[in-house]
Coordinates of C-alpha atoms and ligand atoms in Angstrom, one line a residue:
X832 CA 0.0 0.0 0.0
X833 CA 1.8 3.2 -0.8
X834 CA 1.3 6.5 1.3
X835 CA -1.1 8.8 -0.1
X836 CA -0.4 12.2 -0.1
X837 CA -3.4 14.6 0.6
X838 CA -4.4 15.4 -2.5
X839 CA -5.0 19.1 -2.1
X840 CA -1.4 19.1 -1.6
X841 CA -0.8 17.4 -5.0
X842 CA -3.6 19.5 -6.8
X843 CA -1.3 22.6 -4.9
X844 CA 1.3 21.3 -7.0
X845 CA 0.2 20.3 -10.0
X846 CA -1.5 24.0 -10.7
X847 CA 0.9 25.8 -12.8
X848 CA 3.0 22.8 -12.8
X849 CA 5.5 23.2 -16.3
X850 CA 6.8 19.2 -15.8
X851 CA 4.8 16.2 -14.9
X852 CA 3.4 15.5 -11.6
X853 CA 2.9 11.3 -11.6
X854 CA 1.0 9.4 -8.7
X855 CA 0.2 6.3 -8.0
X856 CA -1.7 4.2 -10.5
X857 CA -0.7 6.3 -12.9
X858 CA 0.1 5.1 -16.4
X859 CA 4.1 6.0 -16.0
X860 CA 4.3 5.1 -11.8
X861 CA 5.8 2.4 -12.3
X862 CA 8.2 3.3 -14.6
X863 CA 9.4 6.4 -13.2
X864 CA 9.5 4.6 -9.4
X865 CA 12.8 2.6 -10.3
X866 CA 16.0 3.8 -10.3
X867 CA 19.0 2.1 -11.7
X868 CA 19.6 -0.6 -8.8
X869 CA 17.0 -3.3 -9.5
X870 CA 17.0 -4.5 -5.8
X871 CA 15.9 -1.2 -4.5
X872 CA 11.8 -1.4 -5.1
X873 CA 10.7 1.9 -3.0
X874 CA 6.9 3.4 -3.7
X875 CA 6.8 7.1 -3.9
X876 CA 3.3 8.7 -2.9
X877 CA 4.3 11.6 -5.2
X878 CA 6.9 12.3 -8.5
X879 CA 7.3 15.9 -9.7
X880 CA 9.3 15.8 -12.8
X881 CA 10.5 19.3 -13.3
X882 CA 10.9 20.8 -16.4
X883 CA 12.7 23.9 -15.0
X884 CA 13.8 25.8 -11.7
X885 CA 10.4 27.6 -11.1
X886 CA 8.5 23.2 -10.6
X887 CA 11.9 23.0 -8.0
X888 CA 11.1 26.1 -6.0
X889 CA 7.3 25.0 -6.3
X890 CA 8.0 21.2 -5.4
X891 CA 10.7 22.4 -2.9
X892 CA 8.1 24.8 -1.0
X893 CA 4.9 22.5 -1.4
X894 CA 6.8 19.8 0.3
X895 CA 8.0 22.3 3.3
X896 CA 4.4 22.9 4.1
X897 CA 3.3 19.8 3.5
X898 CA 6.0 18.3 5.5
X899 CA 7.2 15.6 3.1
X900 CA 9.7 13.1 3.2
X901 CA 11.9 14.5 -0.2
X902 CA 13.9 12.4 -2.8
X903 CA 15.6 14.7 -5.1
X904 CA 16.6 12.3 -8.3
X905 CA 18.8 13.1 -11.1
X906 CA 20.3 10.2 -12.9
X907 CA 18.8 7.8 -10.5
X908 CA 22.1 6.0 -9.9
X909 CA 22.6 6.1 -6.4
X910 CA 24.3 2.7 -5.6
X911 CA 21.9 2.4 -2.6
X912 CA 18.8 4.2 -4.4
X913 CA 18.8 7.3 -2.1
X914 CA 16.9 9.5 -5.1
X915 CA 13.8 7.8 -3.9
X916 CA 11.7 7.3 -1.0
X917 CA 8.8 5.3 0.4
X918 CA 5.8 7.7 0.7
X919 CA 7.3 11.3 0.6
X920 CA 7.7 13.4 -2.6
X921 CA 10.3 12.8 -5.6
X922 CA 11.4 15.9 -7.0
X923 CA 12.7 14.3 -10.1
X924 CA 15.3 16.3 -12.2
X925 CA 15.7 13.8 -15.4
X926 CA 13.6 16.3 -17.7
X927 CA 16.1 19.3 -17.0
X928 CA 18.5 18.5 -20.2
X929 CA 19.5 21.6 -21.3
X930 CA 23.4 21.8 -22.3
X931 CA 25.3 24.9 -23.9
X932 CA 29.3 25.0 -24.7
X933 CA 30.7 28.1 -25.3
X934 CA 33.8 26.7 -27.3
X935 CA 36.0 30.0 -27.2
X936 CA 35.5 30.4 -24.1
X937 CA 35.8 26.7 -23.0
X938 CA 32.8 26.6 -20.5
X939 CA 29.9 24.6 -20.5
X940 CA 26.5 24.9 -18.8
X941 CA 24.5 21.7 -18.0
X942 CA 21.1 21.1 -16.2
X943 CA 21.0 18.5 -13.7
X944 CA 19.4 16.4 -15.5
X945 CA 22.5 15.5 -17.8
X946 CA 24.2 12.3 -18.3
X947 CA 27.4 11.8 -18.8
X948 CA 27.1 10.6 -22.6
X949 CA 25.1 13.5 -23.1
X950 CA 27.4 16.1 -22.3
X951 CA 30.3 14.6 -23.7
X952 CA 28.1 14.4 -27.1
X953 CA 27.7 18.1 -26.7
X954 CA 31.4 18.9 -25.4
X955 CA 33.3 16.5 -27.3
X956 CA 31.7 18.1 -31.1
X957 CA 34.3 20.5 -30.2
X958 CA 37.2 18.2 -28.9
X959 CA 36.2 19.6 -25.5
X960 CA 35.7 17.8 -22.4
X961 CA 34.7 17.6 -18.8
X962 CA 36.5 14.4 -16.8
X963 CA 33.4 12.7 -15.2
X964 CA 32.8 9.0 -14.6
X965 CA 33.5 5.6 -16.8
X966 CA 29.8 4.8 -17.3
X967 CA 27.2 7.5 -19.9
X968 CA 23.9 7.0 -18.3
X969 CA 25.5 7.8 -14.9
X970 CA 23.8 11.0 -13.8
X971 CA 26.0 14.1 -14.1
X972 CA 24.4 15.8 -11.1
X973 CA 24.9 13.1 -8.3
X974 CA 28.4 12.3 -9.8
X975 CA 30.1 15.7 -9.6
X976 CA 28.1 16.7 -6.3
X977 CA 30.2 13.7 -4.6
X978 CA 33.4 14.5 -6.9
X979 CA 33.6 12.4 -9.5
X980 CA 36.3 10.1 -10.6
X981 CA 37.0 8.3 -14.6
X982 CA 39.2 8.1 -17.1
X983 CA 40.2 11.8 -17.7
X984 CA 41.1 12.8 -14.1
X985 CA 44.7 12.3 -13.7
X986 CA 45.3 14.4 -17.0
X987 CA 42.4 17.5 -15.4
X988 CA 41.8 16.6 -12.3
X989 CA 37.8 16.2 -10.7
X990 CA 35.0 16.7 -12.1
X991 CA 34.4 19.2 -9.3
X992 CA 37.9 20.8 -10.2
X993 CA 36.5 21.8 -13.4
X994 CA 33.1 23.3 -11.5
X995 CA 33.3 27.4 -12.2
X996 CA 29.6 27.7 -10.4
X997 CA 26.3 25.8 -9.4
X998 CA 22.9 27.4 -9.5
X999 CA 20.4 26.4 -6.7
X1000 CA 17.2 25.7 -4.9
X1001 CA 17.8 25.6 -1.0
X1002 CA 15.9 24.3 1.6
X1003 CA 13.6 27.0 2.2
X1004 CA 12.6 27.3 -1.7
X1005 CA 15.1 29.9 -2.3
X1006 CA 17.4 30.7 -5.3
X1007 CA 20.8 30.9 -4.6
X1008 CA 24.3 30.5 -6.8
X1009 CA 27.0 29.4 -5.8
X1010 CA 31.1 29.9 -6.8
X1011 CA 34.8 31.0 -5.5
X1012 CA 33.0 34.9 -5.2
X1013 CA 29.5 33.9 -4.7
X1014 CA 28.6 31.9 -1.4
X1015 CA 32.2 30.5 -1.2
X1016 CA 31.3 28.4 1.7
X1017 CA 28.4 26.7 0.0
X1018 CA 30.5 26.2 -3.3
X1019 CA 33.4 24.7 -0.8
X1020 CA 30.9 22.5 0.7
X1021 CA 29.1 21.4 -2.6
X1022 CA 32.4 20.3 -4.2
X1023 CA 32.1 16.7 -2.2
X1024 CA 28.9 16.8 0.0
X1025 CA 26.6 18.1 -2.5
X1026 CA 22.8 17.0 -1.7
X1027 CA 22.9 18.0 1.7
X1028 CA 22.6 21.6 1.0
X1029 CA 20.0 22.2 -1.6
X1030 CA 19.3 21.4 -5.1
X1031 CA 21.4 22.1 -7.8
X1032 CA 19.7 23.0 -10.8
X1033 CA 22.4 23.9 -13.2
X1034 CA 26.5 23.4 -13.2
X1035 CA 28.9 25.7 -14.9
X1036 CA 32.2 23.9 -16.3
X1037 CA 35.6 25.0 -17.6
X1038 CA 36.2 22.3 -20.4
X1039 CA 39.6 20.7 -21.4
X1040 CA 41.4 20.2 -24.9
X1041 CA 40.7 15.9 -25.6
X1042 CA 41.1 14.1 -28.8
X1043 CA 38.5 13.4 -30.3
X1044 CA 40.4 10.3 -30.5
X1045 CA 42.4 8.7 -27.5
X1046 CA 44.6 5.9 -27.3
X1047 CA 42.5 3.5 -24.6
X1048 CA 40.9 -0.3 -24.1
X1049 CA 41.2 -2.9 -22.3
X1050 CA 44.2 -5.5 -21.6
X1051 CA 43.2 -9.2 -20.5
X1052 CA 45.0 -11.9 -18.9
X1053 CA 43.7 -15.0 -16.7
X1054 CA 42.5 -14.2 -13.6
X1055 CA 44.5 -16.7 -12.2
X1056 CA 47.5 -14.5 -13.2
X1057 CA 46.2 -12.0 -11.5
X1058 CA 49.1 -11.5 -8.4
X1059 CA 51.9 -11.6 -11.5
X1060 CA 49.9 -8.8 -13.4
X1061 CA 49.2 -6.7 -10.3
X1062 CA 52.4 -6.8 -9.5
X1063 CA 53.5 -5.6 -12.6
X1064 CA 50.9 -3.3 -12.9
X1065 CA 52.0 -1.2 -9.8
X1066 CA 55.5 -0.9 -10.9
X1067 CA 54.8 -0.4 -14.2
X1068 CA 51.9 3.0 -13.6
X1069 CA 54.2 4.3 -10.8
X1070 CA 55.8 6.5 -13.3
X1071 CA 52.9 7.1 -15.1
X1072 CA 52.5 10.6 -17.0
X1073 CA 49.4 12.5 -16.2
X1074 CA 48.0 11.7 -19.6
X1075 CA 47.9 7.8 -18.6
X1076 CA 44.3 7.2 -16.2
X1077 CA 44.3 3.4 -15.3
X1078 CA 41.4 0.8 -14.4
X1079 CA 41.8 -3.1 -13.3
X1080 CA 38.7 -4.8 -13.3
X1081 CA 38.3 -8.4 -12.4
X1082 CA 35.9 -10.5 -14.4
X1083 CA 34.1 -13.2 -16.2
X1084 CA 34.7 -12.1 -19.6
X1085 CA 31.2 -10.4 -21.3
X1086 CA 29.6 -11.9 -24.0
X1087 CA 30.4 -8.9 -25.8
X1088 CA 31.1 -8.7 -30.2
X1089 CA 34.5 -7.9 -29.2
X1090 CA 35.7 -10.4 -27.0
X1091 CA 36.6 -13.8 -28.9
X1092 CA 33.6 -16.4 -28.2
X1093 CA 36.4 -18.4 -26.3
X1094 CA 36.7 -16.3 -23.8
X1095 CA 33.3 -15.7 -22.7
X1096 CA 32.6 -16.5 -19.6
X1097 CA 36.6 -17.1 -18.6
X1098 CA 37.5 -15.4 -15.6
X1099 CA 39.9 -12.3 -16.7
X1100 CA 41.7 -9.5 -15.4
X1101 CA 41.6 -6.4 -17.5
X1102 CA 44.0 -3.6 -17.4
X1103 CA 42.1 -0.7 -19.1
X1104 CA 43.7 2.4 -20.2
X1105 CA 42.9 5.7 -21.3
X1106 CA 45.6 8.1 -22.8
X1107 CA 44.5 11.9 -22.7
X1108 CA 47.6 13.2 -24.9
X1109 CA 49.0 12.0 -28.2
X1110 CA 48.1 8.1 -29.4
X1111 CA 51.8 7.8 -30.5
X1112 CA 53.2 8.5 -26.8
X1113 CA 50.9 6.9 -25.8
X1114 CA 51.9 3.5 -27.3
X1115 CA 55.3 4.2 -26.0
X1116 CA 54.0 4.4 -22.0
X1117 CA 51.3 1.2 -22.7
X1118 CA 53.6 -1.0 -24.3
X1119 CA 55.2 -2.7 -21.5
X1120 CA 52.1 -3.4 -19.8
X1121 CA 50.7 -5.0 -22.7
X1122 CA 53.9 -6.9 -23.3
X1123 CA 53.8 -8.6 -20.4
X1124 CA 53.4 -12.3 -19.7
X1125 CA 50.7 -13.3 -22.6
X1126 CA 47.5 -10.8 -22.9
X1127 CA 44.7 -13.6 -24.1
X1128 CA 43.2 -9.9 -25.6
X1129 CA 44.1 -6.8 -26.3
X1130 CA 41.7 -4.1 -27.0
X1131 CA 43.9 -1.1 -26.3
X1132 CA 44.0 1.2 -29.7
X1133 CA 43.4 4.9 -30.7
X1134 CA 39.5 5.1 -30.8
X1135 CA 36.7 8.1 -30.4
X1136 CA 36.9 9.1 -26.9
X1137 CA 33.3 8.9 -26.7
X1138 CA 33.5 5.1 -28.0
X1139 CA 35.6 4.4 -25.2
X1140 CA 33.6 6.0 -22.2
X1141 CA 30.4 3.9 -23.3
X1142 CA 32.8 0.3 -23.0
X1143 CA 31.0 -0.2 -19.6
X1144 CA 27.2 0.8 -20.4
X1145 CA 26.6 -3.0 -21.4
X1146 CA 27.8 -4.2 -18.0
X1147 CA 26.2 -1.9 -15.8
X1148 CA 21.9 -1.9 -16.9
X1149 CA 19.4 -0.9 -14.9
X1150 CA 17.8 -3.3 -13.3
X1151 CA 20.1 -5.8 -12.3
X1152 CA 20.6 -6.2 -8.5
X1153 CA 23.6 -4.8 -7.3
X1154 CA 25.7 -4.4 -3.8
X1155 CA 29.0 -2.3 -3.0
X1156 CA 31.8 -2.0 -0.8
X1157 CA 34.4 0.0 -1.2
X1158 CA 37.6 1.7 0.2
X1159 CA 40.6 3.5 -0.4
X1160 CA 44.1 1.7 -0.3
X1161 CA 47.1 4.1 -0.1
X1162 CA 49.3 1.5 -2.2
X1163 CA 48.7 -2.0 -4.2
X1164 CA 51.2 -3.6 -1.7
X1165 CA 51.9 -6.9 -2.0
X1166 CA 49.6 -7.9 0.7
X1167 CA 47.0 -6.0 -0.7
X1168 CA 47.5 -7.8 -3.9
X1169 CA 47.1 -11.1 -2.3
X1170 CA 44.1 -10.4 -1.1
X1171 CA 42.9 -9.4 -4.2
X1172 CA 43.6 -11.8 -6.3
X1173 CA 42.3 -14.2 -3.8
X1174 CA 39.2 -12.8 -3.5
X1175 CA 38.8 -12.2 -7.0
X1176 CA 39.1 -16.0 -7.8
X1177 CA 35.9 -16.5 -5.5
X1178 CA 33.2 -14.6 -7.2
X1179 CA 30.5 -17.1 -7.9
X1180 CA 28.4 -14.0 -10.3
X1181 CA 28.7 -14.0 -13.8
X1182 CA 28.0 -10.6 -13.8
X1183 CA 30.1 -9.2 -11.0
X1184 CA 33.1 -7.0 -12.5
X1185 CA 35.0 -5.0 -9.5
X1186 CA 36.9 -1.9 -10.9
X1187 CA 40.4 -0.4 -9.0
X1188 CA 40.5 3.0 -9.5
X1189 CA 44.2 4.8 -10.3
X1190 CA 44.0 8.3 -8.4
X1191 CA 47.2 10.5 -8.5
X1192 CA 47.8 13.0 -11.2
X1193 CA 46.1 16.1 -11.3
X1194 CA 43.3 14.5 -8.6
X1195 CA 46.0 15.3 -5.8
X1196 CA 47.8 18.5 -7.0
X1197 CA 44.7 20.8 -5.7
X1198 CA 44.9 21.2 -2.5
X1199 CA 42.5 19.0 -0.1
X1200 CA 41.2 22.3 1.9
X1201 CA 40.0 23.7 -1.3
X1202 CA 36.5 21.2 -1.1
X1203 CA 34.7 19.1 0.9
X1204 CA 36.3 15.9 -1.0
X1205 CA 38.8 14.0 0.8
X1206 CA 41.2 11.5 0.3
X1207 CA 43.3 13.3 -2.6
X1208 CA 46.5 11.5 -1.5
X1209 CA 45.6 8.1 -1.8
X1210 CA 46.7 6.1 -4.7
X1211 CA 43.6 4.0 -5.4
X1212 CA 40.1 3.0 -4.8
X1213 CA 38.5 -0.2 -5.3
X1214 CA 34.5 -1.2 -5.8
X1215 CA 33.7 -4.5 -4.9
X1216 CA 30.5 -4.3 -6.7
X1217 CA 28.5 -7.7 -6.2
X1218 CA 26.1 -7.6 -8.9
X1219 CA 23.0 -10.5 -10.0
X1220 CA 20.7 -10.1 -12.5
X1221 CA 17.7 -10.5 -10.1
X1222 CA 17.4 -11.9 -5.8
X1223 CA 19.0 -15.2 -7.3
X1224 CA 22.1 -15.4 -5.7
X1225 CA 22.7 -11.7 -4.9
X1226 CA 22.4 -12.5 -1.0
X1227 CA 25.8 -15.2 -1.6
X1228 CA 27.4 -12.4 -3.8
X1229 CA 26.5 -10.1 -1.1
X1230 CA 28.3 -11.5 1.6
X1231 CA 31.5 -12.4 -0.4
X1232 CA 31.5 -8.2 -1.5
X1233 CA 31.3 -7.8 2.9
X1234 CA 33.8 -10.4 3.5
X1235 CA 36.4 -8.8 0.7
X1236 CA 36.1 -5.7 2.1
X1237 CA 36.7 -6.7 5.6
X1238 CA 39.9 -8.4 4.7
X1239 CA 41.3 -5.3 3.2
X1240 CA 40.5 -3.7 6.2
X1241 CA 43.5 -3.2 7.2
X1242 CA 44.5 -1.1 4.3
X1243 CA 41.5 1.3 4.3
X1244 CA 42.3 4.9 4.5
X1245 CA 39.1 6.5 3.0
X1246 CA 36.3 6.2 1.3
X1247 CA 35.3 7.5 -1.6
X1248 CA 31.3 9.0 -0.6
X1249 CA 30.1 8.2 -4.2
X1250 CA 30.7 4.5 -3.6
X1251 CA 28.8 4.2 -0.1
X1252 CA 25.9 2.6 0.6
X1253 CA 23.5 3.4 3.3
X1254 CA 26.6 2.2 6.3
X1255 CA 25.9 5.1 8.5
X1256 CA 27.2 8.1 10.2
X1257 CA 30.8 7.0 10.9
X1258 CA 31.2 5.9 7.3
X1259 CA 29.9 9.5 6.2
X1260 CA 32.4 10.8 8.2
X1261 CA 35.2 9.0 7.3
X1262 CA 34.6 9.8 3.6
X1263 CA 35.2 13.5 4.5
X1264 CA 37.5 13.3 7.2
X1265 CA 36.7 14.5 10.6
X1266 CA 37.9 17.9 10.3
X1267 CA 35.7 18.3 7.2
X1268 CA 33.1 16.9 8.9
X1269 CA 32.5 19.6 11.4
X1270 CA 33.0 22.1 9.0
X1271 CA 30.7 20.4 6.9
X1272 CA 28.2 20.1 9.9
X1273 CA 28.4 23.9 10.5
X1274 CA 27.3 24.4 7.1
X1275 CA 24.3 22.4 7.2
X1276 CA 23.3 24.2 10.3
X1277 CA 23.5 27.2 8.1
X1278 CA 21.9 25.9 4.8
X1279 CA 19.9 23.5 5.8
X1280 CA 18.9 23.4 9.7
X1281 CA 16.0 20.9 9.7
X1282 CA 18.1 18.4 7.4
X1283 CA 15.1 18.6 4.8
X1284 CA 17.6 17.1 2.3
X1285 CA 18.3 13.9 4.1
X1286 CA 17.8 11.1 1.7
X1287 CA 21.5 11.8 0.7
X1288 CA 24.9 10.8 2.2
X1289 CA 23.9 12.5 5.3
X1290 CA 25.6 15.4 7.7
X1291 CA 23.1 16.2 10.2
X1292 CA 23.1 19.7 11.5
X1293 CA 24.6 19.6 14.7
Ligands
FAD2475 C1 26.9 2.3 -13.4 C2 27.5 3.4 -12.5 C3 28.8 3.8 -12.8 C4 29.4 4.8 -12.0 N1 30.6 5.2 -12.3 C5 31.2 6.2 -11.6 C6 32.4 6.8 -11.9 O1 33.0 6.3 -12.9 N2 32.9 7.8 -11.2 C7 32.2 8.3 -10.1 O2 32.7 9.3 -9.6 N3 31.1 7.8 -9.8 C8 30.5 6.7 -10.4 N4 29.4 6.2 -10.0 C9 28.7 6.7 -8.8 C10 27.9 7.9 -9.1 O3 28.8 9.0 -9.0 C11 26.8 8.1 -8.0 O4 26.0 6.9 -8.0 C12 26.0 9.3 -8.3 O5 25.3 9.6 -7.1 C13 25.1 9.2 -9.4 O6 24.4 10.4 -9.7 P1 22.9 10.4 -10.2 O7 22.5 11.8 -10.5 O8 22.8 9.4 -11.3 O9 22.2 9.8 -9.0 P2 20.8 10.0 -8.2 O10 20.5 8.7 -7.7 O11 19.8 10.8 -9.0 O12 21.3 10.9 -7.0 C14 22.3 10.5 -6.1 C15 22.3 11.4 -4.9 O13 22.6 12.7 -5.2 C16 21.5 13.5 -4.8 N5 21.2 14.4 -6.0 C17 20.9 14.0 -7.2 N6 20.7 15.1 -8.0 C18 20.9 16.2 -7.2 C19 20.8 17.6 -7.5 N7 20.6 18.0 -8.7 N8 21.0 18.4 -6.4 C20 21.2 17.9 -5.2 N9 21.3 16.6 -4.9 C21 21.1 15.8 -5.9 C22 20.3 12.6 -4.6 O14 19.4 13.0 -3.7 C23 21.0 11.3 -4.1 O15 21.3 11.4 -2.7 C24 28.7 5.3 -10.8 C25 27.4 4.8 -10.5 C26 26.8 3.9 -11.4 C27 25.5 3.3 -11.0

């Protein structure tokens, strides 16, 4: 039985209303309820789908009165499906597509409800780009409000380091902007803790010089090789250039054109690389990776950059059921390693792939007092992403993505917030640090003193 919302308060809302306004029954509910992670299943008494900033500030104030639980969604890929809510009100942000790029002035303006393929369509028409995350129907807005990590970040750093100014919608309905002269305190705390403090309606981005075509794919071995390659690996990308951004993923090889139909379903580690700077020096820095031991494939070879970025869509669909753990390790020690390759050969999923992130690079010349992200020293963080296609199996997948984690627990430094699930206060704080914290808890007293925006990674006013 889902929650009804009065419906005075709905008919409040729906008057003047430029988007959509969906409740129960309706035709769409269904649809428009999920969100990417098929195991979340959460009933909304209420979805505004805004088609501008004037249905936020409505949605925004009708809720205040109305005293609704609020689920602000964008791309709808929270891992733990925290852009909806039993009950309460989504304010849903997925109609808001509007991109410009000002090419000679290298600055681009997205609404939040951009993905990440659809601004690189937009950016990349003028061998621009903004460094976001490895996956294009990953929501822009959620992404860069927690910081966001990929392929381009050791060359340019965040995608928050690229962030010139947000336009808002805070708790109180109010229309605020935010940059280095503009709220500076707000835009320090957005850059890393972003929900907690109001909706962003808009981003403003410097954009960054790329390709079109870059020098990138993937590198398999067996996975039973997988200590040797690691190993090698770590030695190999400690005197990385900028330009090279690396990801190891452990597998069962996809059933994918690509991939040889012997390999499918043969367990694989991947080296995957992505070379923001010329394809010829490229090959130079790549080739003793791929020269080691025997690659069973090698898809590594000057493409579109925008070819490269969607590699992942096919293993990540909405849908599935998926669980996460994650952490950041300061070094791939050989312990470390160990323990990875171990627990990498007892994945019973088909469908789990677990990525290791390479930080470094331009991620950890800006300074960490400059945002609310933290953790710009570490050298890497790893997802161990536990993924079924439906409840089948995904408790067992579940518990080996816990026990994983715990045995790298030794190594954790931080956490990267994007990657949580719902683990709880301590966890928040750990991702930010605890000086951050307080300062981040101080602002939230500020912006947002009755934590209206709580369905997020949470900092509770004090
Ligand atoms: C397949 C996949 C691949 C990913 N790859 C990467 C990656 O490469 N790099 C990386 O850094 N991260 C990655 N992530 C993690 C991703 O950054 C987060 O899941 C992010 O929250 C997704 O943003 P969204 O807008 O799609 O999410 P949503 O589920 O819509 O929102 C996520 C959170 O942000 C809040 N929020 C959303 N929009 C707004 C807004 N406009 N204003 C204020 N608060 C808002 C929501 O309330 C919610 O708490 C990936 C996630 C998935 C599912």
């Amino acid at each position: 039985m889902v929650g009804q919302v009065d419906t005075a308060v709905a008919d409040e809302l729906a008057a003047g209303f430029g988007g959509e306004i969906i409740r129960p029954g309706d035709a769409s509910y269904e649809e428009r309820r999920r969100v990417w992670n098929g195991s979340i299943d959460r009933h909304p008494a209420l979805i505004a789908r805004c088609a501008g900033v004037a249905d936020v500030i409505a949605a925004v104030r009708v809720a205040r009165t109305a005293g609704l639980r609020v689920a602000v969604r964008s791309g709808g890929h929270s891992f733990p499906g925290l852009s909806v809510c039993d009950d309460g009100l989504v304010i849903d942000l997925s109609l808001m597509k509007g991109v410009r790029v000002d090419p000679e002035a290298r600055v681009a303006w997205a609404q939040a409800g951009v993905l990440l393929g659809e601004l690189d369509r937009e950016t990349q028409a003028f061998g621009l780009a903004v460094p976001a995350g490895i996956v294009t129907h990953t929501g822009l807005a959620g992404l860069t409000l927690g910081g966001g990590i990929g392929w381009l970040m050791r060359k340019f750093g965040l995608t928050i380091d690229q962030l010139v100014s947000v336009e808002m919608v805070t708790a109180e309905g109010e229309f605020v902007k935010a940059s280095e002269k503009e709220n500076a305190d707000l835009f320090w705390g957005v850059r890393g803790a972003g929900g907690n403090f109001g909706i962003v309606t808009e981003f403003e981005f410097e954009l960054n010089p790329l390709g079109p075509n870059v020098l990138a794919g993937p590198i398999f071995w067996p996975m039973e090789q997988s200590a040797s390659v690691l190993r090698f690996y770590r030695d190999w990308i400690a005197e990385a250039p900028d330009e090279l951004t690396t990801i190891v993923v452990h597998r069962y090889a996809p059933p994918l054109p690509a991939v040889p139909r012997e390999l499918h379903g043969k367990p694989v580690v991947a080296v995957i690389c992505c070379y923001a700077g010329s394809p010829e020096e490229g090959e130079e820095i790549i080739r003793p990776m791929r020269q080691f031991a025997s690659p069973v494939l090698d898809l590594c070879f000057p493409k579109p950059f925008v070819e490269h970025q969607s590699m992942f869509d096919p293993s990540f669909p909405s849908g599935w059921w998926y669980y996460f753990r994650s952490c950041n390790l300061a070094d791939l020690t050989d312990d470390v390693v160990d323990i990875i390759a171990d627990n990498a050969q007892r994945m019973t999923s088909r469908l789990t792939a677990f990525p290791i992130f390479q930080l470094g690079g331009a991620v950890a010349r800006v300074g960490d007092a400059d945002s609310a992200f933290h953790g710009r020293a570490d050298g890497f963080t790893i997802n161990i992403n536990a993924t079924t296609q439906a409840a089948e199996g995904f408790e067992e997948e579940r518990e080996w993505s816990r026990n994983f984690w715990t045995a790298l627990k030794p190594y954790h430094t931080n956490v990267y917030v994007n990657f949580l699930m719902e683990e709880g206060e301590d966890r928040v704080r750990q991702a930010y640090g605890p000086e951050k914290y307080e300062r981040l808890k101080a602002l939230k007293r500020k912006y947002d003193p009755d934590n209206f925006f709580r369905l997020n990674q949470n900092i509770p006013p004090p």
